[in-house]
Short mmCIF file of C-alpha atoms and ligand atoms in Angstrom, two decimals:
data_model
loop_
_atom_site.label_atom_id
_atom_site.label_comp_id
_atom_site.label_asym_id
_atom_site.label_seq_id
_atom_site.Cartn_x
_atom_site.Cartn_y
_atom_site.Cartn_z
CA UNK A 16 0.00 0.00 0.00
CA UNK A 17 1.39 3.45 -0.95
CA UNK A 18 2.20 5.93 1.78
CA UNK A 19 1.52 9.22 0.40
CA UNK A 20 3.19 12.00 2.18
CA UNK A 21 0.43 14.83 3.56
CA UNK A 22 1.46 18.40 2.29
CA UNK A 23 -1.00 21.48 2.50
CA UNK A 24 -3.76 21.81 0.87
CA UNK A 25 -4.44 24.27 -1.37
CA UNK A 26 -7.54 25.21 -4.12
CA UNK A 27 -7.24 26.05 -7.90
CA UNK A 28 -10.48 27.05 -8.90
CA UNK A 29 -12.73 23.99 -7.14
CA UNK A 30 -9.81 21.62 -7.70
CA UNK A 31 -8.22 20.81 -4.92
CA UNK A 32 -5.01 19.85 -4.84
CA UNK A 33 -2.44 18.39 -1.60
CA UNK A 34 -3.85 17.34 1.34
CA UNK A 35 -3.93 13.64 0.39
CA UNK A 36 -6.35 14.59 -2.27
CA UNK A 37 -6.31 12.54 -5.51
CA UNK A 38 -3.45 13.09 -7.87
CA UNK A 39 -4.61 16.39 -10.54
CA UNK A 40 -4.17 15.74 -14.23
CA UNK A 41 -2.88 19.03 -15.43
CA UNK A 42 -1.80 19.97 -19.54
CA UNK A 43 -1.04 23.16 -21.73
CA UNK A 44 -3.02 24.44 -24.53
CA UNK A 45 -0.69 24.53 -27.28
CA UNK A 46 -3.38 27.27 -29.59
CA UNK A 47 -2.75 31.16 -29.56
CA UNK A 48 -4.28 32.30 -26.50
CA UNK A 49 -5.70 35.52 -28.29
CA UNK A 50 -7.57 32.66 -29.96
CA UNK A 51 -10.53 32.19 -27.74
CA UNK A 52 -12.50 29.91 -29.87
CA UNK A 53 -9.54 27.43 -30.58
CA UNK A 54 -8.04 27.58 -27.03
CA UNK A 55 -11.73 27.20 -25.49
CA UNK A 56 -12.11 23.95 -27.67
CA UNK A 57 -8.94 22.68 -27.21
CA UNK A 58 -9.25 22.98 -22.89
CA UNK A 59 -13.29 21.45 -24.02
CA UNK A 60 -11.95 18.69 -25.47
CA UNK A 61 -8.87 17.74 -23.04
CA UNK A 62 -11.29 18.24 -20.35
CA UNK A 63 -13.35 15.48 -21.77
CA UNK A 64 -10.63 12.89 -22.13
CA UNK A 65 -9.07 14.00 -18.57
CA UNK A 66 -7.41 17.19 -18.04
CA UNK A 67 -8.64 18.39 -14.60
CA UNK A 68 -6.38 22.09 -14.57
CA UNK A 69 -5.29 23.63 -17.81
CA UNK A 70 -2.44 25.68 -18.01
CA UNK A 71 -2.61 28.60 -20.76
CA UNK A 72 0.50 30.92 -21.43
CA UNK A 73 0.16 34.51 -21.85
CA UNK A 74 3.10 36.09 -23.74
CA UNK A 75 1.39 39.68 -23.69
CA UNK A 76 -1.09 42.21 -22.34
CA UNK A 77 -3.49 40.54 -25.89
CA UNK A 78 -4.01 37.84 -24.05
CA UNK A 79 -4.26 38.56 -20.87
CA UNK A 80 -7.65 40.37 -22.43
CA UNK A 81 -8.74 37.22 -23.85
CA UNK A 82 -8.31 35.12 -20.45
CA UNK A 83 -11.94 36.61 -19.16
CA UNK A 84 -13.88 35.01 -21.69
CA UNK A 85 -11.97 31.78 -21.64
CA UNK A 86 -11.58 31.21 -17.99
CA UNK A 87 -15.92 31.93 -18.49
CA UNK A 88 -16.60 29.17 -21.17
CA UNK A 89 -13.95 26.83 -19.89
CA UNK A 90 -15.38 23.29 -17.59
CA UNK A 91 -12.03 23.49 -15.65
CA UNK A 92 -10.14 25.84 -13.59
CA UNK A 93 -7.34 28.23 -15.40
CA UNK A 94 -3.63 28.75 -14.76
CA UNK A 95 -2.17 31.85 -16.77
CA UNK A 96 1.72 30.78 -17.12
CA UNK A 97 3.83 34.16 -16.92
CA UNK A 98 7.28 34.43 -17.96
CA UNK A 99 8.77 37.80 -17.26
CA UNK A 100 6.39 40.60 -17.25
CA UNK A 101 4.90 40.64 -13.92
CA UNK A 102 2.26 43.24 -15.31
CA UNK A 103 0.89 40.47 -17.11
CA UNK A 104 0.87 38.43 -13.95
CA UNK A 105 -1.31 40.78 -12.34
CA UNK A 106 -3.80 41.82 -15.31
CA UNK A 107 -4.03 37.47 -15.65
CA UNK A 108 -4.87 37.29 -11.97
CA UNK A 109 -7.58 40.39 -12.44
CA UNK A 110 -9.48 38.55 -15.40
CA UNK A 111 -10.37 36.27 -12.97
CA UNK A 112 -7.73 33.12 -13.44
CA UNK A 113 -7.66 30.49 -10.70
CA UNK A 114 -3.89 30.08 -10.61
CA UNK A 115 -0.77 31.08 -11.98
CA UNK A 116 2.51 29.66 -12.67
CA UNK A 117 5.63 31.94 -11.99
CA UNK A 118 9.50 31.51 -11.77
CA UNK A 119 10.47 34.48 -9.38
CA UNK A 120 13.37 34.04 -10.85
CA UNK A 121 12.96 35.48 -14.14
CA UNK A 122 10.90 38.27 -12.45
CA UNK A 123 13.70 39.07 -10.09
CA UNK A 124 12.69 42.71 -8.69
CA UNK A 125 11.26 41.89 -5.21
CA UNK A 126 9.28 44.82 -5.38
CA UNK A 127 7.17 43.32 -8.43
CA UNK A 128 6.84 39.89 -6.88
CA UNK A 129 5.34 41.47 -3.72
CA UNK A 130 3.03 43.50 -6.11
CA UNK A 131 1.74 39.62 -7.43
CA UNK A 132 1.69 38.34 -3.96
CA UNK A 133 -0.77 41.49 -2.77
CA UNK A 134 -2.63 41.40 -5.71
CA UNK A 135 -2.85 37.04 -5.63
CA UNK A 136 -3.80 37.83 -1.85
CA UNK A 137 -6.93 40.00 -2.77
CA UNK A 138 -8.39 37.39 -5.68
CA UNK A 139 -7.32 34.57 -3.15
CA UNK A 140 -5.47 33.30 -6.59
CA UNK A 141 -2.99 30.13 -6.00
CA UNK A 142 0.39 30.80 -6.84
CA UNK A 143 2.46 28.05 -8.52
CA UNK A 144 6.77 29.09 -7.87
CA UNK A 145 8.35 26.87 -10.29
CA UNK A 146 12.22 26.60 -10.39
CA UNK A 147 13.59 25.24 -13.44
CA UNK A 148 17.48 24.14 -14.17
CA UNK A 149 17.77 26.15 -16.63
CA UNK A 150 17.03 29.42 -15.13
CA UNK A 151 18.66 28.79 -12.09
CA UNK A 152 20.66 31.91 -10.55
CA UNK A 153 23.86 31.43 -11.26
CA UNK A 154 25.14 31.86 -7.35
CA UNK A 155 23.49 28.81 -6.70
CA UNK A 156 24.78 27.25 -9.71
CA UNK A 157 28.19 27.77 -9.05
CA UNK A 158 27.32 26.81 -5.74
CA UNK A 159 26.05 23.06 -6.58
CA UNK A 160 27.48 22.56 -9.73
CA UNK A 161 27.82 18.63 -9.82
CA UNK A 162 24.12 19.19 -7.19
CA UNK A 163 22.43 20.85 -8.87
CA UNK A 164 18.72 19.68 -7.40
CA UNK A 165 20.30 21.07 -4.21
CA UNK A 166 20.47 24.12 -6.14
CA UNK A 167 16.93 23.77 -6.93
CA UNK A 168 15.78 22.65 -3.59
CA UNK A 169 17.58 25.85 -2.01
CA UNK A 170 16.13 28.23 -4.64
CA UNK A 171 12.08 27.40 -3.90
CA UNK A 172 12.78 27.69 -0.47
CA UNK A 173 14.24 30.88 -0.49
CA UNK A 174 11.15 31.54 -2.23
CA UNK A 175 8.95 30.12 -0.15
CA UNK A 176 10.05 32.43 2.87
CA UNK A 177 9.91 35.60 0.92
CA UNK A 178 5.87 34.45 -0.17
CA UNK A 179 5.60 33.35 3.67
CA UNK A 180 7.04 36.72 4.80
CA UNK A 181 4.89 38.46 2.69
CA UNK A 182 1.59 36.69 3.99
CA UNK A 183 1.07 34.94 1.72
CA UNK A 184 1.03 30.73 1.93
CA UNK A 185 -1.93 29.81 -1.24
CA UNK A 186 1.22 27.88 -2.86
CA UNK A 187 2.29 25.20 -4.57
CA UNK A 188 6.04 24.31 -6.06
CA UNK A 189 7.52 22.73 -8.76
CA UNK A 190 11.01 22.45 -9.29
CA UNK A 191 12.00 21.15 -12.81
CA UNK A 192 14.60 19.66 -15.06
CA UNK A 193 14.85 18.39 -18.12
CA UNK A 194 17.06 15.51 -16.48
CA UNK A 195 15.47 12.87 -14.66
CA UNK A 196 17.63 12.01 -11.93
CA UNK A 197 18.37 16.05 -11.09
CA UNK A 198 14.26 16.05 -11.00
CA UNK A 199 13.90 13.44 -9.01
CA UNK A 200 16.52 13.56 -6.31
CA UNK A 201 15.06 17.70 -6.14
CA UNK A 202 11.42 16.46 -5.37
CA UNK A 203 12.87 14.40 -2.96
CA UNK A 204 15.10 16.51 -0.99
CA UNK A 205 12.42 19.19 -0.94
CA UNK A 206 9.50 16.81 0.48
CA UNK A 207 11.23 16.49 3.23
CA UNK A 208 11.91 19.87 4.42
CA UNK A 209 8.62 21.35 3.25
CA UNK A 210 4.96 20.98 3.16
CA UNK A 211 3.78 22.88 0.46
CA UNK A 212 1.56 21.20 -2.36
CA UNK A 213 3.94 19.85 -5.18
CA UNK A 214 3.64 19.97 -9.16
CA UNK A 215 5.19 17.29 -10.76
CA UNK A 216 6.85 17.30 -14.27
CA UNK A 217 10.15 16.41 -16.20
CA UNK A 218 10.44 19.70 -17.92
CA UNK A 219 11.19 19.61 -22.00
CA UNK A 220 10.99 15.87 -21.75
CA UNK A 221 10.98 15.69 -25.62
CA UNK A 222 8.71 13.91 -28.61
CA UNK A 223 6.36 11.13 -28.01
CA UNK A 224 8.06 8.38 -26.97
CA UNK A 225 11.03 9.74 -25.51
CA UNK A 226 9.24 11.70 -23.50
CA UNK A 227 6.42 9.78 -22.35
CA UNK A 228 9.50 7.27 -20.98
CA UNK A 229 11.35 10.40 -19.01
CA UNK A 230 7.83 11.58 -17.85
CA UNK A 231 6.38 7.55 -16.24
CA UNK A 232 9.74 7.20 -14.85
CA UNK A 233 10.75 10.95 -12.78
CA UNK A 234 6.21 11.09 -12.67
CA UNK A 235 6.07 7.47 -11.96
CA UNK A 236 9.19 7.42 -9.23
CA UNK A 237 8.08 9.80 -7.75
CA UNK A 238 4.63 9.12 -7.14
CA UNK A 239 5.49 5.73 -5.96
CA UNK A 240 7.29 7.32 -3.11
CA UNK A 241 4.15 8.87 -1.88
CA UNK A 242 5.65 12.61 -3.33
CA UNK A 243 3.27 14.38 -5.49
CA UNK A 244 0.31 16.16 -5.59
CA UNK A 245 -0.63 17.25 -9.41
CA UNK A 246 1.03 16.50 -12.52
CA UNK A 247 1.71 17.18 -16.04
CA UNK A 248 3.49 15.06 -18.36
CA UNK A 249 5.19 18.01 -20.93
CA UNK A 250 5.66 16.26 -24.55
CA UNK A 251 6.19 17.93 -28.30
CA UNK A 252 3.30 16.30 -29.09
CA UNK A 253 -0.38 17.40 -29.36
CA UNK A 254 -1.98 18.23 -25.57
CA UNK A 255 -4.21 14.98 -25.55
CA UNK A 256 -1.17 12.64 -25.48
CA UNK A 257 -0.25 14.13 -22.29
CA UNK A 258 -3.40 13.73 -20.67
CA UNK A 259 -3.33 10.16 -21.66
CA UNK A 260 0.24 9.45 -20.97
CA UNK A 261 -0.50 11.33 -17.36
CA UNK A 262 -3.82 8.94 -17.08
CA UNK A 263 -2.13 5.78 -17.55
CA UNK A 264 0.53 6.90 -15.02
CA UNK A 265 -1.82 7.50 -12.67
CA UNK A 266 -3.57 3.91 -13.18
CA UNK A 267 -0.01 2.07 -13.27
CA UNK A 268 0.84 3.18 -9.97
CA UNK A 269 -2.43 2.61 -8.68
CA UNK A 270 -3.25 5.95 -7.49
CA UNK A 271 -6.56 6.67 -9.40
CA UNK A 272 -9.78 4.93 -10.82
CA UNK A 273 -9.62 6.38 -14.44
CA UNK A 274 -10.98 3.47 -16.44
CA UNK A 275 -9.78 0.19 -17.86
CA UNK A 276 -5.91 -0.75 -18.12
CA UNK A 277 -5.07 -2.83 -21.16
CA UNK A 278 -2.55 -5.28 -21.48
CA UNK A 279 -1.42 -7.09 -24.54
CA UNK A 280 1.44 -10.41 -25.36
CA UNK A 281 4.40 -8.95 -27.16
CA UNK A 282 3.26 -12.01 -30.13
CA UNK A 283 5.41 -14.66 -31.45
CA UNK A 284 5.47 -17.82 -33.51
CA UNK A 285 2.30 -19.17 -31.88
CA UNK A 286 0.37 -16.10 -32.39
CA UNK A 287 -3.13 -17.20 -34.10
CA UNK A 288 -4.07 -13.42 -34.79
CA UNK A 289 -3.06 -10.44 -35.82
CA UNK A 290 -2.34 -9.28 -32.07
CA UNK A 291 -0.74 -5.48 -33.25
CA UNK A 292 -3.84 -4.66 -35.12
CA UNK A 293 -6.41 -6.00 -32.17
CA UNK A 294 -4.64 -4.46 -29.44
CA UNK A 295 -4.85 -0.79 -31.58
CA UNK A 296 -9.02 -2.02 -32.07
CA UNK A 297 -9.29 -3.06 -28.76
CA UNK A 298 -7.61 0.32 -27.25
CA UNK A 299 -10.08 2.58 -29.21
CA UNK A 300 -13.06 0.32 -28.51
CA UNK A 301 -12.64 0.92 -24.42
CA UNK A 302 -12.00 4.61 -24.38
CA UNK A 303 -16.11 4.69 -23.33
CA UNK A 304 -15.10 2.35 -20.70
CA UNK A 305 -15.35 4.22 -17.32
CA UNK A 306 -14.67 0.85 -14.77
CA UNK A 307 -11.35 -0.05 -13.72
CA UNK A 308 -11.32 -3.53 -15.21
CA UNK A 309 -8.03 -5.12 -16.55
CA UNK A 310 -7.99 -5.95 -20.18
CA UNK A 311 -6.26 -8.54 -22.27
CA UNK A 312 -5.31 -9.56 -26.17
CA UNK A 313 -3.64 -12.03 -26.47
CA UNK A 314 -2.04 -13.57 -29.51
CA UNK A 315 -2.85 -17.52 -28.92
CA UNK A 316 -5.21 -19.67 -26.55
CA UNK A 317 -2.67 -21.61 -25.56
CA UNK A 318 -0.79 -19.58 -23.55
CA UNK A 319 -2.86 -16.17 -23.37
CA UNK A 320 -5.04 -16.37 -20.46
CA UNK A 321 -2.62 -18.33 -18.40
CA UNK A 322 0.37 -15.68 -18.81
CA UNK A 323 -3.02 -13.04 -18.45
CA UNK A 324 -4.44 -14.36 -15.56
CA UNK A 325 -5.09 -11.47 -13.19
CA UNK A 326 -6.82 -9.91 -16.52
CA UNK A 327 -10.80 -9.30 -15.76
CA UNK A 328 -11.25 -10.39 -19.22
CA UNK A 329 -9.19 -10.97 -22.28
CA UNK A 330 -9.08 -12.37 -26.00
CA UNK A 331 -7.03 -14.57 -27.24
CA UNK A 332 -6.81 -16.11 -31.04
CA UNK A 333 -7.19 -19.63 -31.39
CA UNK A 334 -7.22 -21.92 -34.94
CA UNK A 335 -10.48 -22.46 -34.87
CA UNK A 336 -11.31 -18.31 -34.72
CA UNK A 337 -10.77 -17.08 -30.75
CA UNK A 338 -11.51 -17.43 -27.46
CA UNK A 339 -12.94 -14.43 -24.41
CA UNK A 340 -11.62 -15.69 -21.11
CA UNK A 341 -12.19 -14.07 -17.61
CA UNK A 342 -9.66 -14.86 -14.72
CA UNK A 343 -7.71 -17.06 -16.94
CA UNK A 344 -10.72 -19.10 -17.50
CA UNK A 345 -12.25 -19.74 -21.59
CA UNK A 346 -15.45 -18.11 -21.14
CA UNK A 347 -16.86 -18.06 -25.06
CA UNK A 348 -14.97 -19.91 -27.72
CA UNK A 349 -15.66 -17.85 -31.25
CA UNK A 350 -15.54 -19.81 -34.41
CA UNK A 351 -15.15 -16.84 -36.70
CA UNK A 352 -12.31 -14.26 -36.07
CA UNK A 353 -14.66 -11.45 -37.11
CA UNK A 354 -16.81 -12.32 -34.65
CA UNK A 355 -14.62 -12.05 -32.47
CA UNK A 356 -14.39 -8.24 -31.16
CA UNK A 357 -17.79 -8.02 -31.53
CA UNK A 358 -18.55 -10.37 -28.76
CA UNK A 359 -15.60 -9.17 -26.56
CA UNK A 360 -17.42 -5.33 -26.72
CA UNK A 361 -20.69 -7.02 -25.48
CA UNK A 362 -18.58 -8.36 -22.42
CA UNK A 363 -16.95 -5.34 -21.71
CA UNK A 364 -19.72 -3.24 -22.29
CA UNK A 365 -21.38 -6.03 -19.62
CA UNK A 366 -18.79 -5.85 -17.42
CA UNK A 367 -18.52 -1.82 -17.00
CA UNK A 368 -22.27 -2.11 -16.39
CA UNK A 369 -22.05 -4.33 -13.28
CA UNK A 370 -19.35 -2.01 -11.93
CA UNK A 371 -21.54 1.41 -12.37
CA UNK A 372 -24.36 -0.40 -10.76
CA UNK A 373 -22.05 -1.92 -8.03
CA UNK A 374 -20.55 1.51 -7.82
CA UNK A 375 -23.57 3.00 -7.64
CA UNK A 376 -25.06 0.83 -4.55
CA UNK A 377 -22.06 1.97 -2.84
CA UNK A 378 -22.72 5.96 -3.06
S1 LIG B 21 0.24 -15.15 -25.71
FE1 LIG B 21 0.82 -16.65 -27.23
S2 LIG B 21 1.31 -15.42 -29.03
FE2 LIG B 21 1.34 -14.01 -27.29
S3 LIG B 21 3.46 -13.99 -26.66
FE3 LIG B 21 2.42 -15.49 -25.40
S4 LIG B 21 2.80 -17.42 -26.47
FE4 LIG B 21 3.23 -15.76 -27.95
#
């Protein structure tokens, strides 16, 4: 059983986030904020797949105009991420958003960061202080050099105590690098000096696969060690991917109910079926699929539902078409392949129905 650690908890929006609250899905929009109609469909339609926070950037005072009307038409709460102008931190926070991301660092006038925290303190707006690696100050660069998550570590807390002095504690931290280890060893160190709420990501984690490999191992580490409190997975690669890479995190780990988990045989010489091509069919088919069952394909009857065994249900190809086992167990031999994934949806569909109405006895 995983021991999460407890931090503060804090609200973005009606999201709640630390406090041994479930793990937040978070993305990006990746449109032209000044584009309402393209951002507001792009946050619509992550929202529906997953994304519980979305994160918009606002380069300049253009879209900090816009952010009213999308933080109005958008299902989930708003984070404007601000660079360097901490005007546009404050004109974000006025329009109404429910969070926003800075890196004092970048900011650097204390002055101007105390004008955020008294403004953030007024719209009781969460702030999010993110350190990165790469803009590090260079003091504590030269400082850690070979260390530098110690580097990292040292900068949020610094921060921490100037947002503490200043009144103001509606925070959560993130302190990111593009490397792995540096990322993880930083979310570590700081967990156990602080309390505050943390944000996890490996920062610039790269294309598809690449980065969906950096982001489940720092993400996955991490979690797994009871540290974390909201996440994004960062890829070059359209929004949705992250909120199903950071979904299936999330499920792996064991951390959240977010539907079905499918596993599939790698194939080989015994195969019976063209396992590749009914694993993609199968994947699409269970994206209705709101019930945490375990799914199989498997490429032969021989050995599929023994090496699937803790699978709820599975398919497996057979010479004579296929077979649907449950537990290991042939439940429905098929004699025609094509048959086959038509009669597997009817047990799944059957399946996620007995867990809404078991779930719904239970509420
Ligand atoms: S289930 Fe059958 S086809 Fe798939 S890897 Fe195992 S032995 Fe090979």
């Amino acid at each position: 059983m995983l021991t999460r650690k407890i931090t503060k908890k804090i609200y973005v929006g009606n999201v709640a986030i630390g406090g041994g609250e479930p793990v937040v899905i978070q993305s990006m929009t990746n449109t032209i904020t000044q584009d309402i109609n393209s951002t507001v469909r792009q946050i619509r339609s992550l929202a529906r797949i997953g994304c519980e926070i979305i994160r918009v950037a606002v380069p300049d005072e253009d879209s900090v105009v816009t952010l009213k009307e999308i933080i109005k038409k958008s299902p989930i709460p708003v984070i404007a991420d601000i660079h360097f102008d901490y005007k546009l931190a404050i004109g974000a926070i006025k329009q109404g958003v429910h969070g926003i991301r800075i890196n004092p660092g970048n900011i650097k006038s204390k002055d101007k960061i105390r004008e955020i925290i008294n403004i953030a303190r007024e719209f009781n707006t969460s702030i999010r202080i993110g350190v990165n690696s790469g803009s590090l100050d260079i003091d504590l660069k030269n400082k850690y050099k070979q260390n530098i998550h110690l580097g990292l570590v040292e900068s949020a807390i610094n921060y921490i105590k100037f947002f503490e002095d200043n009144n103001f504690t509606n925070l959560k931290v993130s302190l990111k690098s593009s490397d792995v280890i540096t990322t993880i060893l930083a979310y570590e160190k700081f967990s156990e000096i602080s309390d505050y709420p943390l944000h996890l990501g490996i920062t610039e984690a790269g294309t598809e696969l690449p980065g969906t490999i950096r982001s489940s191992i720092g993400i996955g580490y991490l979690l797994l060690k009871g540290i974390g409190d909201t996440i994004r997975v960062s890829l070059t690669a359209p929004p949705a991917k992250e909120v199903i890479v950071a979904k299936e995190i999330l499920k792996n780990v064991g951390m959240r109910n977010l539907g079905p988990i499918l596993i599939s045989c790698p194939t080989c010489a015994r195969r019976d079926i063209d396992v590749i091509l009914l694993a993609h069919k199968v994947e699409k088919l269970l994206s209705f699929v709101k019930s945490p069952i375990k799914v199989a394909v498997m490429g032969c009857a021989v050995n599929g539902p023994g090496e699937a065994m803790d699978a709820d249900i599975g398919i497996a190809g057979s010479k004579e078409g296929g077979i649907i086992f449950k537990k290991g167990r042939v439940f429905k031999k098929i004699k025609q392949q094509e048959d086959l994934i038509k009669e597997f949806l009817k047990e799944i569909k059957n399946l996620d129905k007995e867990w809404r109405i078991k779930k719904e006895k239970t509420v």
